[in-house]
Amino acid sequence: MMWATPYRTGGLRIRGHRASTDVRDAIVRFSRWLRTAYTFPVRCPVYLSPHAELTTMHGTTASATFFAPWQPNVEPYIRIATGDYRRPSATRDRDDALASYLHSLAHELVHYWQWIDTGNITERGVIVRATKIVDRYALTTDHP
């Protein structure tokens, strides 16, 4: 039984026309794959911010956040900061840089599924689950 109420069309939606084209394209490709491999019973928009950091509701900064509503019939959302992406350089590989954004999305999606199931979120085991999701995706594609 789910805690959250699937009161609208489910799914994963990507928003963020001001984000880097490389990052947006990689996240859209990853999202297409996610929709075939996982379920999204409650719609979850993903907002790609053109800023390097996000400010959380607690006043701290983060590279990605998940808004987990306190009510089961309120829509959650994910925000990902994409402003620190730069074209590949000698010190940072393009694929590694894009994979870090995919991992951020996967991390926040694990929180989404926790919220769907229980209404609560925790960091316990999230990094491992997110890494497995990205590793599974990596088996299906050459480049993020």
PDB file of C-alpha atoms in Angstrom:
ATOM      1  CA  MET A   1       0.000   0.000   0.000  1.00  0.00           C
ATOM      2  CA  MET A   2       1.265   3.472  -0.868  1.00  0.00           C
ATOM      3  CA  TRP A   3       1.251   6.401   1.494  1.00  0.00           C
ATOM      4  CA  ALA A   4       0.999   8.985  -1.290  1.00  0.00           C
ATOM      5  CA  THR A   5      -2.185   9.428  -3.265  1.00  0.00           C
ATOM      6  CA  PRO A   6      -1.860   9.063  -7.049  1.00  0.00           C
ATOM      7  CA  TYR A   7      -4.500  11.726  -7.667  1.00  0.00           C
ATOM      8  CA  ARG A   8      -3.106  12.973 -10.962  1.00  0.00           C
ATOM      9  CA  THR A   9      -1.390  11.508 -13.929  1.00  0.00           C
ATOM     10  CA  GLY A  10       1.806   9.928 -12.735  1.00  0.00           C
ATOM     11  CA  GLY A  11       5.129  10.256 -14.417  1.00  0.00           C
ATOM     12  CA  LEU A  12       8.409  12.043 -14.426  1.00  0.00           C
ATOM     13  CA  ARG A  13       8.534  15.465 -16.087  1.00  0.00           C
ATOM     14  CA  ILE A  14      11.667  17.462 -16.857  1.00  0.00           C
ATOM     15  CA  ARG A  15      11.510  21.263 -16.796  1.00  0.00           C
ATOM     16  CA  GLY A  16      14.394  23.659 -17.286  1.00  0.00           C
ATOM     17  CA  HIS A  17      14.929  25.337 -20.615  1.00  0.00           C
ATOM     18  CA  ARG A  18      17.612  27.617 -19.101  1.00  0.00           C
ATOM     19  CA  ALA A  19      19.837  24.725 -18.014  1.00  0.00           C
ATOM     20  CA  SER A  20      22.873  23.658 -19.996  1.00  0.00           C
ATOM     21  CA  THR A  21      21.852  21.858 -23.182  1.00  0.00           C
ATOM     22  CA  ASP A  22      24.298  18.999 -22.502  1.00  0.00           C
ATOM     23  CA  VAL A  23      22.940  18.441 -18.999  1.00  0.00           C
ATOM     24  CA  ARG A  24      19.317  18.750 -20.050  1.00  0.00           C
ATOM     25  CA  ASP A  25      19.750  16.306 -22.932  1.00  0.00           C
ATOM     26  CA  ALA A  26      21.500  13.759 -20.685  1.00  0.00           C
ATOM     27  CA  ILE A  27      18.784  14.016 -18.034  1.00  0.00           C
ATOM     28  CA  VAL A  28      16.013  13.715 -20.632  1.00  0.00           C
ATOM     29  CA  ARG A  29      17.618  10.555 -22.069  1.00  0.00           C
ATOM     30  CA  PHE A  30      18.035   9.140 -18.542  1.00  0.00           C
ATOM     31  CA  SER A  31      14.411  10.009 -17.724  1.00  0.00           C
ATOM     32  CA  ARG A  32      13.140   8.197 -20.805  1.00  0.00           C
ATOM     33  CA  TRP A  33      14.978   5.100 -19.650  1.00  0.00           C
ATOM     34  CA  LEU A  34      13.751   5.561 -16.052  1.00  0.00           C
ATOM     35  CA  ARG A  35      10.135   5.613 -17.258  1.00  0.00           C
ATOM     36  CA  THR A  36      10.609   2.186 -18.851  1.00  0.00           C
ATOM     37  CA  ALA A  37      12.371   0.655 -15.833  1.00  0.00           C
ATOM     38  CA  TYR A  38      10.540   2.194 -12.839  1.00  0.00           C
ATOM     39  CA  THR A  39       7.067   3.367 -11.896  1.00  0.00           C
ATOM     40  CA  PHE A  40       6.054   6.926 -11.093  1.00  0.00           C
ATOM     41  CA  PRO A  41       2.522   6.710  -9.669  1.00  0.00           C
ATOM     42  CA  VAL A  42       2.497  10.351  -8.551  1.00  0.00           C
ATOM     43  CA  ARG A  43       3.685  12.986 -11.006  1.00  0.00           C
ATOM     44  CA  CYS A  44       7.099  14.341 -10.090  1.00  0.00           C
ATOM     45  CA  PRO A  45       8.420  17.336 -12.006  1.00  0.00           C
ATOM     46  CA  VAL A  46      12.182  17.804 -12.104  1.00  0.00           C
ATOM     47  CA  TYR A  47      13.251  21.432 -12.313  1.00  0.00           C
ATOM     48  CA  LEU A  48      16.709  22.056 -13.752  1.00  0.00           C
ATOM     49  CA  SER A  49      18.079  25.262 -12.298  1.00  0.00           C
ATOM     50  CA  PRO A  50      20.679  27.312 -14.189  1.00  0.00           C
ATOM     51  CA  HIS A  51      22.299  28.211 -10.833  1.00  0.00           C
ATOM     52  CA  ALA A  52      25.378  26.515  -9.375  1.00  0.00           C
ATOM     53  CA  GLU A  53      23.664  25.872  -6.017  1.00  0.00           C
ATOM     54  CA  LEU A  54      20.168  25.642  -4.602  1.00  0.00           C
ATOM     55  CA  THR A  55      18.980  27.029  -1.301  1.00  0.00           C
ATOM     56  CA  THR A  56      16.891  24.587   0.703  1.00  0.00           C
ATOM     57  CA  MET A  57      13.903  25.532   2.823  1.00  0.00           C
ATOM     58  CA  HIS A  58      16.227  25.264   5.842  1.00  0.00           C
ATOM     59  CA  GLY A  59      18.613  27.857   4.411  1.00  0.00           C
ATOM     60  CA  THR A  60      21.421  25.460   3.526  1.00  0.00           C
ATOM     61  CA  THR A  61      22.831  24.982   0.031  1.00  0.00           C
ATOM     62  CA  ALA A  62      22.639  21.814  -2.027  1.00  0.00           C
ATOM     63  CA  SER A  63      23.205  20.587  -5.558  1.00  0.00           C
ATOM     64  CA  ALA A  64      19.843  18.771  -5.650  1.00  0.00           C
ATOM     65  CA  THR A  65      16.745  18.635  -3.467  1.00  0.00           C
ATOM     66  CA  PHE A  66      13.531  16.664  -3.147  1.00  0.00           C
ATOM     67  CA  PHE A  67      10.435  18.386  -1.820  1.00  0.00           C
ATOM     68  CA  ALA A  68       8.484  15.792   0.149  1.00  0.00           C
ATOM     69  CA  PRO A  69       5.050  17.180   0.981  1.00  0.00           C
ATOM     70  CA  TRP A  70       3.574  16.478   4.411  1.00  0.00           C
ATOM     71  CA  GLN A  71       0.258  15.596   2.808  1.00  0.00           C
ATOM     72  CA  PRO A  72      -0.205  12.557   0.566  1.00  0.00           C
ATOM     73  CA  ASN A  73      -2.234  14.453  -2.049  1.00  0.00           C
ATOM     74  CA  VAL A  74       0.277  17.276  -2.682  1.00  0.00           C
ATOM     75  CA  GLU A  75       2.639  16.938  -5.637  1.00  0.00           C
ATOM     76  CA  PRO A  76       6.341  16.449  -4.813  1.00  0.00           C
ATOM     77  CA  TYR A  77       9.142  17.869  -6.941  1.00  0.00           C
ATOM     78  CA  ILE A  78      12.884  17.656  -7.493  1.00  0.00           C
ATOM     79  CA  ARG A  79      15.298  20.516  -8.158  1.00  0.00           C
ATOM     80  CA  ILE A  80      18.781  20.063  -9.607  1.00  0.00           C
ATOM     81  CA  ALA A  81      21.390  22.826  -9.892  1.00  0.00           C
ATOM     82  CA  THR A  82      23.122  22.656 -13.282  1.00  0.00           C
ATOM     83  CA  GLY A  83      24.997  25.952 -13.305  1.00  0.00           C
ATOM     84  CA  ASP A  84      28.360  24.455 -12.409  1.00  0.00           C
ATOM     85  CA  TYR A  85      28.515  22.389 -15.606  1.00  0.00           C
ATOM     86  CA  ARG A  86      31.159  23.542 -17.997  1.00  0.00           C
ATOM     87  CA  ARG A  87      32.280  22.101 -21.268  1.00  0.00           C
ATOM     88  CA  PRO A  88      34.709  19.224 -20.749  1.00  0.00           C
ATOM     89  CA  SER A  89      38.217  20.180 -19.799  1.00  0.00           C
ATOM     90  CA  ALA A  90      41.436  18.257 -19.380  1.00  0.00           C
ATOM     91  CA  THR A  91      40.717  17.778 -15.674  1.00  0.00           C
ATOM     92  CA  ARG A  92      37.073  16.720 -15.903  1.00  0.00           C
ATOM     93  CA  ASP A  93      35.656  14.245 -18.359  1.00  0.00           C
ATOM     94  CA  ARG A  94      32.283  15.070 -19.961  1.00  0.00           C
ATOM     95  CA  ASP A  95      30.794  11.659 -19.172  1.00  0.00           C
ATOM     96  CA  ASP A  96      31.841  11.881 -15.521  1.00  0.00           C
ATOM     97  CA  ALA A  97      30.365  15.351 -15.223  1.00  0.00           C
ATOM     98  CA  LEU A  98      27.048  14.307 -16.756  1.00  0.00           C
ATOM     99  CA  ALA A  99      26.974  11.103 -14.708  1.00  0.00           C
ATOM    100  CA  SER A 100      27.144  13.196 -11.537  1.00  0.00           C
ATOM    101  CA  TYR A 101      23.879  14.929 -12.561  1.00  0.00           C
ATOM    102  CA  LEU A 102      22.279  11.576 -13.318  1.00  0.00           C
ATOM    103  CA  HIS A 103      23.367  10.345  -9.898  1.00  0.00           C
ATOM    104  CA  SER A 104      21.855  13.451  -8.282  1.00  0.00           C
ATOM    105  CA  LEU A 105      18.557  12.746 -10.027  1.00  0.00           C
ATOM    106  CA  ALA A 106      18.664   9.061  -9.052  1.00  0.00           C
ATOM    107  CA  HIS A 107      19.410  10.046  -5.428  1.00  0.00           C
ATOM    108  CA  GLU A 108      16.393  12.333  -5.278  1.00  0.00           C
ATOM    109  CA  LEU A 109      14.215   9.715  -6.974  1.00  0.00           C
ATOM    110  CA  VAL A 110      15.086   7.234  -4.232  1.00  0.00           C
ATOM    111  CA  HIS A 111      13.717   9.827  -1.800  1.00  0.00           C
ATOM    112  CA  TYR A 112      10.620  10.128  -4.025  1.00  0.00           C
ATOM    113  CA  TRP A 113       9.990   6.376  -3.799  1.00  0.00           C
ATOM    114  CA  GLN A 114      10.553   6.476  -0.023  1.00  0.00           C
ATOM    115  CA  TRP A 115       7.961   9.250   0.204  1.00  0.00           C
ATOM    116  CA  ILE A 116       5.533   7.306  -1.996  1.00  0.00           C
ATOM    117  CA  ASP A 117       5.825   4.250   0.249  1.00  0.00           C
ATOM    118  CA  THR A 118       5.972   5.740   3.754  1.00  0.00           C
ATOM    119  CA  GLY A 119       5.576   9.514   3.686  1.00  0.00           C
ATOM    120  CA  ASN A 120       9.050   9.845   5.218  1.00  0.00           C
ATOM    121  CA  ILE A 121      12.536  10.121   3.763  1.00  0.00           C
ATOM    122  CA  THR A 122      15.872   9.011   5.110  1.00  0.00           C
ATOM    123  CA  GLU A 123      19.451   8.939   3.825  1.00  0.00           C
ATOM    124  CA  ARG A 124      19.943   5.330   4.850  1.00  0.00           C
ATOM    125  CA  GLY A 125      20.952   3.278   1.799  1.00  0.00           C
ATOM    126  CA  VAL A 126      20.109   6.059  -0.656  1.00  0.00           C
ATOM    127  CA  ILE A 127      23.586   6.438  -2.153  1.00  0.00           C
ATOM    128  CA  VAL A 128      23.865   2.695  -2.793  1.00  0.00           C
ATOM    129  CA  ARG A 129      20.426   2.521  -4.441  1.00  0.00           C
ATOM    130  CA  ALA A 130      21.109   5.615  -6.565  1.00  0.00           C
ATOM    131  CA  THR A 131      24.447   4.204  -7.691  1.00  0.00           C
ATOM    132  CA  LYS A 132      22.779   0.932  -8.699  1.00  0.00           C
ATOM    133  CA  ILE A 133      20.223   2.828 -10.778  1.00  0.00           C
ATOM    134  CA  VAL A 134      22.923   4.788 -12.630  1.00  0.00           C
ATOM    135  CA  ASP A 135      25.044   1.644 -13.080  1.00  0.00           C
ATOM    136  CA  ARG A 136      22.030  -0.174 -14.522  1.00  0.00           C
ATOM    137  CA  TYR A 137      21.459   2.715 -16.942  1.00  0.00           C
ATOM    138  CA  ALA A 138      25.145   2.703 -17.909  1.00  0.00           C
ATOM    139  CA  LEU A 139      24.719  -0.844 -19.227  1.00  0.00           C
ATOM    140  CA  THR A 140      22.196   0.466 -21.790  1.00  0.00           C
ATOM    141  CA  THR A 141      24.097   3.448 -23.181  1.00  0.00           C
ATOM    142  CA  ASP A 142      27.576   4.432 -24.308  1.00  0.00           C
ATOM    143  CA  HIS A 143      27.528   8.002 -22.986  1.00  0.00           C
ATOM    144  CA  PRO A 144      25.247   9.867 -20.582  1.00  0.00           C
TER     145      PRO A 144
END
